[in-house]
XYZ file of C-alpha atoms in Angstrom:
706
model
C 0.000 0.000 0.000
C 1.157 3.535 -0.613
C 1.473 4.344 3.076
C 3.957 1.602 3.898
C 7.612 2.648 4.437
C 9.128 2.996 0.949
C 11.886 0.932 -0.573
C 15.260 2.571 -1.325
C 14.704 5.547 -3.596
C 16.974 4.257 -6.329
C 14.714 1.220 -6.692
C 11.213 2.548 -6.100
C 11.172 6.269 -6.865
C 13.028 7.546 -9.921
C 13.650 11.266 -9.942
C 10.724 13.219 -11.391
C 11.357 16.683 -12.783
C 8.214 18.730 -13.287
C 8.096 20.745 -16.495
C 6.106 23.444 -14.723
C 5.747 24.394 -11.070
C 2.734 23.099 -9.147
C 0.609 26.011 -8.083
C -1.068 25.868 -4.698
C -4.852 25.941 -5.054
C -5.907 28.737 -2.714
C -9.588 27.804 -2.800
C -8.966 24.333 -1.430
C -6.515 25.094 1.334
C -7.457 28.533 2.600
C -7.407 28.269 6.434
C -4.248 29.439 8.196
C -2.227 26.857 10.074
C -2.569 27.223 13.836
C 0.278 26.933 16.296
C -1.784 24.406 18.246
C -1.836 22.136 15.185
C 1.950 22.221 14.899
C 2.358 21.702 18.634
C 0.030 18.700 18.657
C 1.893 17.100 15.757
C 5.345 17.636 17.218
C 4.133 16.535 20.655
C 2.573 13.378 19.234
C 5.748 12.594 17.355
C 7.921 13.195 20.386
C 5.775 10.798 22.396
C 6.481 7.963 19.980
C 3.696 8.194 17.380
C 6.115 8.820 14.537
C 6.260 6.352 11.695
C 10.025 6.156 12.077
C 10.395 4.838 15.610
C 12.731 6.894 17.820
C 13.028 10.021 15.656
C 10.786 13.022 16.324
C 10.035 16.408 14.770
C 11.334 18.301 17.817
C 14.537 16.401 18.351
C 17.892 18.055 17.592
C 20.476 16.619 15.297
C 22.968 14.485 17.154
C 26.364 16.301 16.959
C 28.308 13.238 18.097
C 26.908 11.090 15.360
C 29.048 10.545 12.285
C 27.348 10.993 8.905
C 26.876 7.782 7.007
C 28.098 7.858 3.430
C 27.033 4.401 2.227
C 23.969 3.196 0.347
C 22.101 2.537 3.575
C 21.344 6.274 3.855
C 18.195 5.646 1.804
C 16.971 2.896 4.111
C 14.393 3.975 6.714
C 16.005 1.774 9.381
C 19.379 3.510 9.005
C 17.676 6.901 8.953
C 16.257 6.374 12.415
C 19.540 7.631 13.877
C 19.345 10.940 11.987
C 17.336 13.483 13.976
C 15.876 16.677 12.513
C 13.847 19.480 13.997
C 10.989 20.279 11.604
C 9.283 22.749 13.945
C 10.950 25.865 12.386
C 9.703 24.827 8.954
C 6.155 24.198 10.176
C 6.135 27.519 12.036
C 7.449 29.329 8.951
C 4.753 27.806 6.710
C 2.083 28.627 9.270
C 3.174 32.253 9.641
C 3.534 32.802 5.895
C 0.297 31.094 4.810
C -1.632 34.386 4.932
C 1.133 36.844 4.091
C 2.127 35.087 0.855
C -0.116 34.129 -2.003
C -0.701 30.506 -2.816
C 1.227 30.790 -6.087
C 4.183 32.359 -4.296
C 4.493 29.399 -1.926
C 4.597 26.893 -4.733
C 6.449 28.664 -7.565
C 10.159 28.496 -8.171
C 11.816 31.441 -6.388
C 13.551 34.303 -8.241
C 14.881 35.637 -4.934
C 14.682 34.569 -1.297
C 14.803 36.415 1.961
C 17.613 35.435 4.298
C 15.382 33.470 6.720
C 13.806 31.277 4.048
C 17.179 30.715 2.347
C 18.756 29.530 5.629
C 15.704 27.339 6.301
C 15.920 25.691 2.870
C 19.679 25.101 3.231
C 19.239 23.598 6.719
C 16.953 20.900 5.291
C 18.981 20.249 2.132
C 20.424 17.019 3.553
C 17.146 15.527 4.802
C 16.614 12.231 2.927
C 13.331 11.701 1.060
C 12.015 8.900 3.343
C 12.051 11.297 6.290
C 9.972 13.815 4.337
C 7.558 10.975 3.566
C 7.313 10.140 7.256
C 6.731 13.781 8.163
C 3.975 14.018 5.583
C 2.275 10.846 6.805
C 2.232 12.204 10.345
C 0.743 15.495 9.184
C -1.898 13.649 7.148
C -2.896 11.512 10.140
C -5.038 14.416 11.376
C -7.667 16.275 9.361
C -6.634 19.544 10.981
C -3.109 19.364 9.547
C -3.821 18.290 5.953
C -3.509 21.908 4.787
C -0.120 22.088 6.456
C 0.910 18.860 4.719
C 0.034 20.379 1.345
C 2.106 23.466 2.179
C 5.094 21.231 2.995
C 4.836 19.499 -0.401
C 4.573 22.853 -2.211
C 7.569 24.216 -0.307
C 9.670 21.110 -1.021
C 8.948 21.338 -4.720
C 9.685 25.064 -4.689
C 13.190 24.404 -3.325
C 13.812 21.038 -5.040
C 14.448 19.362 -1.700
C 12.707 16.048 -2.448
C 12.334 14.329 -5.785
C 9.836 11.500 -5.102
C 6.877 13.821 -5.521
C 4.536 11.105 -6.805
C 4.628 9.445 -3.385
C 4.116 12.796 -1.632
C 1.079 13.562 -3.776
C -0.333 10.051 -3.372
C -0.089 10.441 0.420
C -1.964 13.755 0.202
C -4.635 12.298 -2.117
C -5.085 9.350 0.218
C -5.498 11.716 3.199
C -8.035 13.870 1.338
C -10.033 10.779 0.409
C -10.027 9.630 4.020
C -11.326 13.096 5.020
C -14.141 12.830 2.415
C -12.596 15.653 0.354
C -12.859 13.837 -2.959
C -13.257 16.976 -5.079
C -10.069 18.432 -3.608
C -8.261 15.132 -4.216
C -9.138 15.288 -7.926
C -8.026 18.908 -8.194
C -4.729 17.988 -6.558
C -4.222 15.043 -8.932
C -4.385 17.422 -11.911
C -1.204 19.174 -10.753
C 1.027 16.458 -12.205
C 0.990 13.540 -14.600
C -0.922 10.571 -13.216
C 1.356 7.686 -12.246
C 0.470 4.237 -10.879
C 0.873 5.601 -7.325
C -1.444 8.572 -7.821
C -3.922 6.483 -9.849
C -4.161 3.948 -7.016
C -4.484 6.724 -4.420
C -7.372 8.282 -6.373
C -9.143 4.946 -6.879
C -8.758 4.246 -3.168
C -10.204 7.675 -2.307
C -13.206 7.125 -4.624
C -13.884 3.621 -3.300
C -13.679 4.732 0.326
C -16.189 7.500 -0.440
C -18.471 5.088 -2.376
C -18.091 7.055 -5.630
C -17.996 3.883 -7.675
C -18.542 5.453 -11.081
C -15.363 7.524 -10.730
C -13.438 4.574 -9.264
C -14.384 2.271 -12.164
C -13.670 4.988 -14.750
C -10.232 5.573 -13.218
C -9.501 1.842 -13.314
C -10.436 1.808 -16.998
C -8.283 4.882 -17.778
C -5.399 3.408 -15.785
C -5.566 0.274 -17.911
C -5.626 2.368 -21.100
C -2.459 4.134 -19.923
C -0.744 0.768 -19.587
C -0.847 0.537 -15.781
C -2.395 -2.067 -13.503
C -4.576 -1.439 -10.467
C -3.270 -2.999 -7.253
C -5.063 -5.780 -5.374
C -5.910 -3.489 -2.435
C -8.003 -1.218 -4.637
C -9.838 -4.170 -6.155
C -10.742 -5.093 -2.573
C -11.865 -1.550 -1.787
C -14.017 -1.325 -4.937
C -15.702 -4.680 -4.254
C -16.271 -3.702 -0.609
C -17.862 -0.428 -1.733
C -20.129 -2.235 -4.221
C -21.215 -4.594 -1.457
C -21.637 -1.835 1.120
C -23.846 0.278 -1.167
C -25.898 -2.727 -2.402
C -24.763 -2.034 -5.981
C -23.067 -5.391 -6.333
C -23.921 -7.279 -9.489
C -22.695 -10.720 -10.490
C -21.829 -9.703 -14.069
C -19.860 -6.647 -12.869
C -18.005 -8.757 -10.325
C -17.125 -11.308 -13.017
C -15.761 -8.490 -15.162
C -13.594 -7.255 -12.264
C -12.319 -10.777 -11.650
C -11.352 -11.149 -15.325
C -9.348 -7.922 -15.012
C -7.636 -9.338 -11.915
C -6.719 -12.451 -13.912
C -5.493 -10.374 -16.879
C -3.298 -8.306 -14.553
C -1.965 -11.571 -13.081
C -2.753 -10.346 -9.576
C -2.426 -13.047 -6.953
C -5.521 -13.128 -4.778
C -4.661 -12.721 -1.110
C -6.949 -13.711 1.745
C -8.704 -10.339 1.952
C -9.423 -10.066 -1.775
C -10.725 -13.639 -1.929
C -13.001 -12.987 1.048
C -14.295 -9.838 -0.646
C -14.972 -11.676 -3.926
C -16.846 -14.467 -2.107
C -18.956 -11.993 -0.118
C -19.567 -9.974 -3.298
C -20.991 -12.927 -5.237
C -23.004 -14.011 -2.185
C -24.530 -10.547 -1.743
C -25.235 -10.420 -5.505
C -27.319 -13.577 -5.085
C -24.940 -15.757 -7.120
C -24.561 -18.581 -4.619
C -22.900 -20.926 -7.139
C -19.980 -18.578 -7.833
C -19.673 -17.764 -4.139
C -19.316 -21.510 -3.481
C -16.746 -21.821 -6.271
C -14.501 -19.126 -4.805
C -15.008 -20.494 -1.297
C -13.640 -23.808 -2.543
C -10.778 -21.963 -4.253
C -9.834 -20.235 -0.991
C -9.926 -23.490 0.954
C -7.944 -25.226 -1.795
C -4.983 -22.867 -1.417
C -5.044 -23.130 2.365
C -6.680 -19.776 3.115
C -9.181 -19.597 5.961
C -12.339 -17.656 5.110
C -13.654 -15.263 7.732
C -16.798 -15.961 9.746
C -18.596 -13.132 7.903
C -17.690 -14.794 4.590
C -19.203 -18.111 5.679
C -22.329 -16.289 6.877
C -22.706 -14.471 3.529
C -22.480 -17.780 1.617
C -24.966 -19.504 3.958
C -27.358 -16.565 3.495
C -27.063 -16.729 -0.311
C -27.708 -20.483 -0.318
C -30.649 -20.086 2.064
C -32.168 -17.359 -0.107
C -31.866 -19.711 -3.092
C -33.608 -22.529 -1.220
C -30.413 -24.638 -1.206
C -30.736 -25.570 2.458
C -28.718 -28.802 2.238
C -25.667 -26.924 0.937
C -26.254 -24.129 3.461
C -26.159 -26.693 6.263
C -22.948 -28.202 4.834
C -21.234 -24.771 4.791
C -22.458 -24.192 8.350
C -20.755 -27.443 9.401
C -17.572 -26.356 7.590
C -17.667 -23.158 9.620
C -17.678 -25.171 12.844
C -15.017 -27.632 11.656
C -12.667 -24.788 10.695
C -12.382 -23.836 14.354
C -14.665 -20.809 14.148
C -17.558 -20.585 16.570
C -20.905 -19.825 14.907
C -22.569 -16.731 16.296
C -26.151 -15.538 16.134
C -25.848 -14.253 12.532
C -24.655 -17.645 11.283
C -27.551 -19.464 12.945
C -30.007 -16.887 11.618
C -28.682 -17.336 8.071
C -29.352 -21.088 8.257
C -32.685 -20.575 10.010
C -33.840 -18.224 7.251
C -33.420 -20.962 4.634
C -35.503 -23.470 6.588
C -38.230 -20.898 7.198
C -38.321 -19.965 3.516
C -38.706 -23.603 2.479
C -41.323 -24.270 5.158
C -39.158 -26.777 7.058
C -40.616 -26.049 10.493
C -38.960 -28.921 12.373
C -35.530 -27.976 11.017
C -36.159 -24.353 11.998
C -37.058 -25.414 15.545
C -33.946 -27.612 15.686
C -31.689 -24.657 14.736
C -33.117 -22.557 17.587
C -32.668 -25.463 20.018
C -29.079 -25.930 18.826
C -28.429 -22.244 19.467
C -29.576 -22.609 23.065
C -27.450 -25.748 23.597
C -24.381 -23.952 22.227
C -24.894 -20.968 24.493
C -25.637 -18.609 21.595
C -28.362 -16.105 22.462
C -31.116 -15.575 19.899
C -31.768 -11.978 18.875
C -34.847 -10.195 17.564
C -34.165 -11.476 14.046
C -34.100 -15.069 15.313
C -37.470 -14.637 16.995
C -38.964 -12.900 13.951
C -37.869 -15.788 11.698
C -39.351 -18.351 14.097
C -42.597 -16.376 14.211
C -42.577 -16.380 10.391
C -42.200 -20.162 10.415
C -45.158 -20.628 12.757
C -47.258 -18.043 10.908
C -46.616 -19.761 7.570
C -47.724 -23.047 9.126
C -50.839 -21.436 10.600
C -49.692 -22.106 14.155
C -50.674 -18.754 15.631
C -50.605 -19.975 19.229
C -46.997 -21.096 18.809
C -46.179 -17.637 17.426
C -47.701 -16.049 20.533
C -45.665 -18.371 22.747
C -42.535 -17.074 21.018
C -43.627 -13.536 21.893
C -43.919 -14.585 25.555
C -40.479 -16.215 25.411
C -39.058 -12.950 24.102
C -40.415 -11.082 27.118
C -38.977 -13.682 29.499
C -35.535 -13.428 27.847
C -35.722 -9.622 28.077
C -35.861 -9.314 24.296
C -38.891 -7.080 24.039
C -40.924 -7.594 20.854
C -40.637 -4.630 18.519
C -42.716 -3.290 15.676
C -40.908 -5.483 13.128
C -41.921 -8.672 14.977
C -45.583 -7.674 14.886
C -45.273 -6.711 11.231
C -44.162 -10.290 10.497
C -47.220 -11.662 12.295
C -49.396 -9.287 10.282
C -47.682 -10.369 7.028
C -48.435 -13.988 7.928
C -52.149 -13.230 8.291
C -52.051 -11.255 5.037
C -50.466 -14.077 3.045
C -53.057 -16.568 4.369
C -55.961 -14.315 3.457
C -56.894 -13.444 7.051
C -56.689 -9.684 6.612
C -59.450 -9.094 9.191
C -56.991 -10.005 11.954
C -55.042 -6.821 11.219
C -56.976 -4.927 13.885
C -56.350 -7.696 16.432
C -52.584 -7.533 15.810
C -52.623 -3.754 16.208
C -54.561 -4.068 19.473
C -52.143 -6.680 20.896
C -49.209 -4.556 19.818
C -50.550 -1.494 21.633
C -51.332 -3.500 24.789
C -47.696 -4.698 24.838
C -46.499 -1.100 24.792
C -45.028 -1.356 21.296
C -45.631 1.593 18.992
C -46.063 0.915 15.279
C -43.438 2.350 12.928
C -43.334 3.119 9.208
C -42.610 -0.490 8.231
C -45.570 -1.817 10.224
C -47.939 0.665 8.612
C -46.539 -0.221 5.168
C -47.414 -3.888 5.762
C -50.824 -2.849 7.119
C -51.603 -0.690 4.059
C -50.397 -3.476 1.741
C -52.634 -5.999 3.541
C -55.730 -3.863 3.007
C -54.707 -3.070 -0.561
C -54.344 -6.733 -1.535
C -57.959 -7.377 -0.521
C -59.373 -4.223 -2.171
C -60.112 -2.516 1.155
C -59.028 0.911 -0.056
C -60.941 2.818 2.620
C -59.090 0.844 5.329
C -55.771 1.451 3.527
C -56.333 5.218 3.434
C -57.556 5.194 7.053
C -54.298 3.479 8.070
C -52.341 6.122 6.133
C -54.238 8.961 7.839
C -53.695 7.352 11.250
C -49.998 7.033 10.467
C -49.752 10.756 9.724
C -51.807 11.724 12.805
C -49.372 9.784 15.012
C -46.476 11.764 13.568
C -44.973 8.780 11.725
C -43.339 9.830 8.479
C -44.262 7.756 5.410
C -41.460 6.674 3.091
C -41.295 5.930 -0.616
C -42.541 2.364 0.010
C -45.660 3.781 1.709
C -46.498 5.920 -1.316
C -45.701 3.099 -3.770
C -48.021 0.745 -1.866
C -50.886 3.274 -1.869
C -50.462 4.087 -5.577
C -50.195 0.414 -6.551
C -53.254 -0.769 -4.614
C -55.420 1.998 -6.135
C -54.082 1.158 -9.603
C -54.828 -2.570 -9.194
C -58.359 -1.756 -8.036
C -58.924 0.285 -11.200
C -58.852 3.637 -9.383
C -56.514 5.200 -11.951
C -57.445 8.818 -11.205
C -56.853 8.414 -7.460
C -53.528 6.646 -8.121
C -52.360 9.604 -10.226
C -53.501 12.030 -7.517
C -51.432 10.143 -4.951
C -48.427 10.244 -7.322
C -48.738 14.038 -7.545
C -49.343 14.370 -3.799
C -46.221 12.332 -3.098
C -44.058 14.837 -4.971
C -45.853 17.864 -3.517
C -45.000 16.609 -0.022
C -41.312 16.469 -0.962
C -40.929 12.716 -1.609
C -38.989 11.757 -4.737
C -40.387 8.862 -6.791
C -38.032 5.896 -7.105
C -37.690 3.464 -10.023
C -40.456 1.268 -8.549
C -42.809 4.286 -8.416
C -42.179 5.030 -12.084
C -42.663 1.365 -13.015
C -46.117 1.375 -11.370
C -47.094 4.604 -13.142
C -45.800 3.368 -16.533
C -47.962 0.259 -16.136
C -50.960 2.418 -15.183
C -50.582 4.725 -18.186
C -49.893 1.787 -20.507
C -53.119 0.055 -19.560
C -54.924 3.242 -20.608
C -52.813 3.395 -23.813
C -51.614 6.924 -22.981
C -48.386 6.543 -24.926
C -47.325 10.193 -24.926
C -47.665 10.262 -21.141
C -45.548 7.093 -20.945
C -42.771 8.803 -22.919
C -43.048 11.938 -20.766
C -42.795 9.838 -17.598
C -39.696 8.033 -18.902
C -38.133 11.431 -19.636
C -38.909 12.635 -16.083
C -37.389 9.454 -14.712
C -34.111 9.984 -16.564
C -34.070 13.690 -15.680
C -34.219 12.676 -12.024
C -31.092 10.560 -12.554
C -32.916 7.222 -12.439
C -32.164 4.617 -15.089
C -34.786 2.106 -16.253
C -34.184 -1.359 -14.784
C -35.230 -4.838 -15.921
C -38.708 -4.389 -14.386
C -39.146 -1.093 -16.291
C -38.346 -2.707 -19.633
C -40.467 -5.789 -18.823
C -43.410 -3.496 -18.033
C -42.901 -1.591 -21.301
C -42.716 -4.801 -23.346
C -45.884 -6.046 -21.645
C -47.978 -2.888 -22.158
C -46.798 -2.440 -25.751
C -47.416 -6.119 -26.507
C -50.909 -6.158 -24.980
C -51.824 -3.177 -27.166
C -50.404 -4.755 -30.318
C -47.525 -2.257 -30.565
C -45.022 -5.018 -31.230
C -42.444 -2.784 -32.945
C -42.229 -0.678 -29.782
C -41.960 -3.832 -27.675
C -39.069 -5.183 -29.771
C -37.365 -1.769 -29.680
C -37.525 -1.810 -25.849
C -35.947 -5.249 -25.865
C -33.067 -4.048 -28.059
C -32.535 -0.845 -26.034
C -32.391 -2.924 -22.879
C -29.707 -5.197 -24.317
C -27.728 -2.195 -25.565
C -27.812 -0.790 -22.021
C -26.075 -3.940 -20.779
C -29.136 -5.397 -19.047
C -30.031 -9.045 -19.494
C -33.663 -9.724 -20.489
C -35.588 -11.865 -18.037
C -37.818 -14.872 -18.660
C -40.771 -12.757 -17.475
C -40.142 -10.296 -20.309
C -40.178 -12.999 -22.972
C -43.226 -14.616 -21.364
C -45.045 -11.286 -21.678
C -44.028 -10.942 -25.343
C -44.966 -14.533 -26.267
C -48.287 -14.159 -24.447
C -48.995 -10.889 -26.295
C -48.398 -12.600 -29.653
C -50.522 -15.558 -28.525
C -53.537 -13.369 -27.716
C -53.505 -12.049 -31.270
C -53.015 -15.495 -32.819
C -49.541 -14.589 -34.142
C -48.025 -18.018 -33.614
C -45.045 -17.545 -35.951
C -43.962 -14.393 -34.091
C -44.480 -16.203 -30.778
C -42.199 -19.020 -31.952
C -39.576 -16.487 -33.040
C -39.678 -14.793 -29.604
C -39.283 -18.231 -28.026
C -36.180 -18.918 -30.149
C -34.625 -15.541 -29.231
C -35.301 -16.389 -25.590
C -33.350 -19.634 -25.967
C -30.540 -17.810 -27.799
C -30.228 -15.408 -24.863
C -29.498 -18.393 -22.627
C -32.820 -18.389 -20.777
C -34.519 -21.649 -19.844
C -38.160 -21.737 -20.970
C -40.638 -21.994 -18.138
C -44.111 -23.533 -18.092
C -45.524 -20.031 -18.417
C -43.687 -19.390 -21.710
C -44.546 -22.817 -23.139
C -48.195 -22.535 -22.084
C -48.310 -19.171 -23.887
C -46.815 -20.850 -26.954
C -49.496 -23.561 -26.828
C -52.108 -20.808 -26.579
C -50.586 -19.054 -29.626
C -50.904 -22.220 -31.714
C -54.421 -22.791 -30.381
C -55.557 -19.281 -31.312
C -54.044 -19.830 -34.768
C -55.899 -23.195 -35.047
C -52.647 -25.183 -35.259
C -53.441 -27.958 -32.806
C -50.702 -30.301 -34.071
C -48.006 -27.756 -33.172
C -49.700 -27.166 -29.798
C -49.316 -30.874 -28.946
C -45.724 -30.759 -30.232
C -45.027 -28.222 -27.450
C -46.489 -30.711 -24.933
C -44.089 -33.352 -26.248
C -41.189 -30.857 -25.972
C -42.058 -30.271 -22.317
C -42.028 -33.980 -21.545
C -38.716 -34.550 -23.351
C -37.025 -31.671 -21.520
C -38.074 -32.570 -18.000
C -40.784 -29.930 -17.640
C -43.945 -31.128 -15.927
C -47.133 -29.971 -17.674
C -49.540 -28.287 -15.259
C -53.292 -27.792 -15.205
C -52.949 -24.660 -17.396
C -51.064 -26.711 -20.029
C -53.822 -29.300 -20.332
C -56.638 -26.727 -20.161
C -55.032 -24.703 -22.975
C -54.658 -27.876 -25.071
C -58.350 -28.705 -24.559
C -59.250 -25.176 -25.639
C -57.078 -25.615 -28.773
C -58.968 -28.821 -29.673
C -62.352 -27.159 -29.166
C -61.336 -24.288 -31.494
C -60.775 -26.801 -34.345
C -63.936 -28.800 -33.487
C -62.034 -31.877 -32.287
C -64.314 -32.336 -29.277
C -63.913 -36.098 -29.191
C -60.211 -35.732 -28.240
C -60.873 -33.518 -25.209
C -61.805 -36.352 -22.738
C -58.481 -38.096 -23.472
C -56.525 -34.921 -22.614
C -58.584 -34.513 -19.420
C -57.842 -38.102 -18.432
C -54.104 -37.639 -19.097
C -54.172 -34.551 -16.875
C -55.598 -36.546 -13.949
C -53.170 -39.453 -14.495
C -50.206 -37.011 -14.478
C -51.170 -35.871 -10.972
C -52.750 -32.527 -11.865
C -55.960 -31.594 -10.090
C -58.494 -30.133 -12.554
C -59.625 -26.607 -11.720
C -62.933 -24.916 -12.519
C -61.796 -23.863 -15.997
C -60.588 -27.391 -16.909
C -63.901 -28.915 -15.814
C -65.763 -26.282 -17.853
C -63.753 -27.258 -20.962
C -64.651 -30.931 -20.479
C -68.365 -30.142 -19.970
C -68.388 -27.978 -23.110
C -66.848 -30.777 -25.193
C -69.194 -33.453 -23.796
C -72.227 -31.214 -24.363
C -71.301 -30.721 -28.015
C -70.638 -34.453 -28.503
C -74.073 -35.255 -26.998
C -75.805 -32.829 -29.349
C -73.925 -34.336 -32.292
C -75.127 -37.853 -31.368
C -78.757 -36.662 -31.155
C -78.605 -35.128 -34.602
């Protein structure tokens, strides 16, 4: 890293001669340097905080010490014996910061006063590594960064130190650490960018989560023939993970660059890559790199194991999650609450109640205390199984263990009732919550509004919103999105638009999800000019369309028969670097099917396969429907055969659509055979399937009578 003690100058830092003097930027570093700043630095150094052991800024040069003339003069260890007093220089720079202009401090001198000349000559023999150490000490405090910059300007003015790229990289690093990224970029423009300054800038951007600049700098660095160091790859990946901007394809691209640069992955970088893929939801690649780390004898951190277990649990791969959990224990690391919760989450998601209960019991046996998240997951498990009394027992256990239930716990209970269709219990949950002394928060009200919205109880949803405001609880973007969406789905388009306008009037900015809902609303009304205007507003706000946006556009254009617009959206999406989803192709195939355009539906299906997407039952059922609408029953049954040959199990929709295709071509006598095959395959006929059979039998009966 750039802040480590440097190698001998002859090896690491070739002399750099600037073609033009570096001018001090007076806007950036205006404040005068205080005496207290200098005193604190010299005091700290004298007390042993210097980066070069026994030397200090306030120590005098040892008169009894003989000067060393050999090559070891450039070695930091040999320089520890040389003692210099930098206080006069710091005092001089402090006193002259206001009296002299910024350009005067940094420009090459035409004449010098006697004091400055003597000062420059007294430091002529100071080796470069000691200047580096001085600068690092000054940069260790935000209050002395300005003073550090003045030292660099003064050194360059008097040609006292030639490894300026290291000096500037130290300053850039310090500015980045102090969240002064703009100033760091201005400073970097004062000289030609070198690998050191490039890496310092990338580090500053990554630490400040300015990923666009960091990635652009990495690209420019590569174009200039330099390679980014492994530390900055770690910092960039950490920033992507920290800001939830991690994406599997982007991480793969970064890893390819690491391979091209022939950078050896150390323990930290490997851990970051594993966590990155896990947080991006790519459990398979996270497992691959976990195996790679173990294969070279590196021990992953506990947090890395937890991230992988979480990714596997989210993917429903509970067996593998359990295996990684066992590896965590066998590696000598003790699982903590987060590790148990990660495993528990997978069992709850898959509905494995007994396994979930076993995890909690294992926690207690191991002396690991459950936290609020543990209890909320267990309540989820019981709620999903309809065991409400067990969920209430968990609430009592929380009180006994002094883990008071919070609003989030009650929101999970409410979500359980919502998902099972028991929305009327919402008021009971709210009553119990109040009696326990727990006040609802924004998240609870969001779940409450969503519950009422899903069951078309708009008056209850708005009443909950009004109550929320009366209690002084601020709504968030999710609150507004939920209100707009539930009114839209209930056909209350005008009220949904009013809420969209009200949201902005109250100072809340729409997010991408908000725009997606409104695009869908306008598309259903075929208000195409308003759709374009809304997309323009979205981009003007700095929001880019995501996969859901493009899927919505393809769907609304397809349903209205505007297939050229739908295909254009698909191409624009690909050009933007986004990968089309199966849902998008399903929407397009279904749109063609509704209009009986079977050839176009087949073409969309082929493009879907070319894009590497596996066809789902939904896409194939839409394809069967397309052939049925086009009265091509033979091709419809060919799709059924394709499903069987490729391991896809036909469902009740598949067989119902096939029966409808037969009825459209008056082949009523074949319908009972399809119905029988559906039952034999294990599908339970629904109301629509039974209606198809009755229709066919009724027609056959009439035919026999005639």
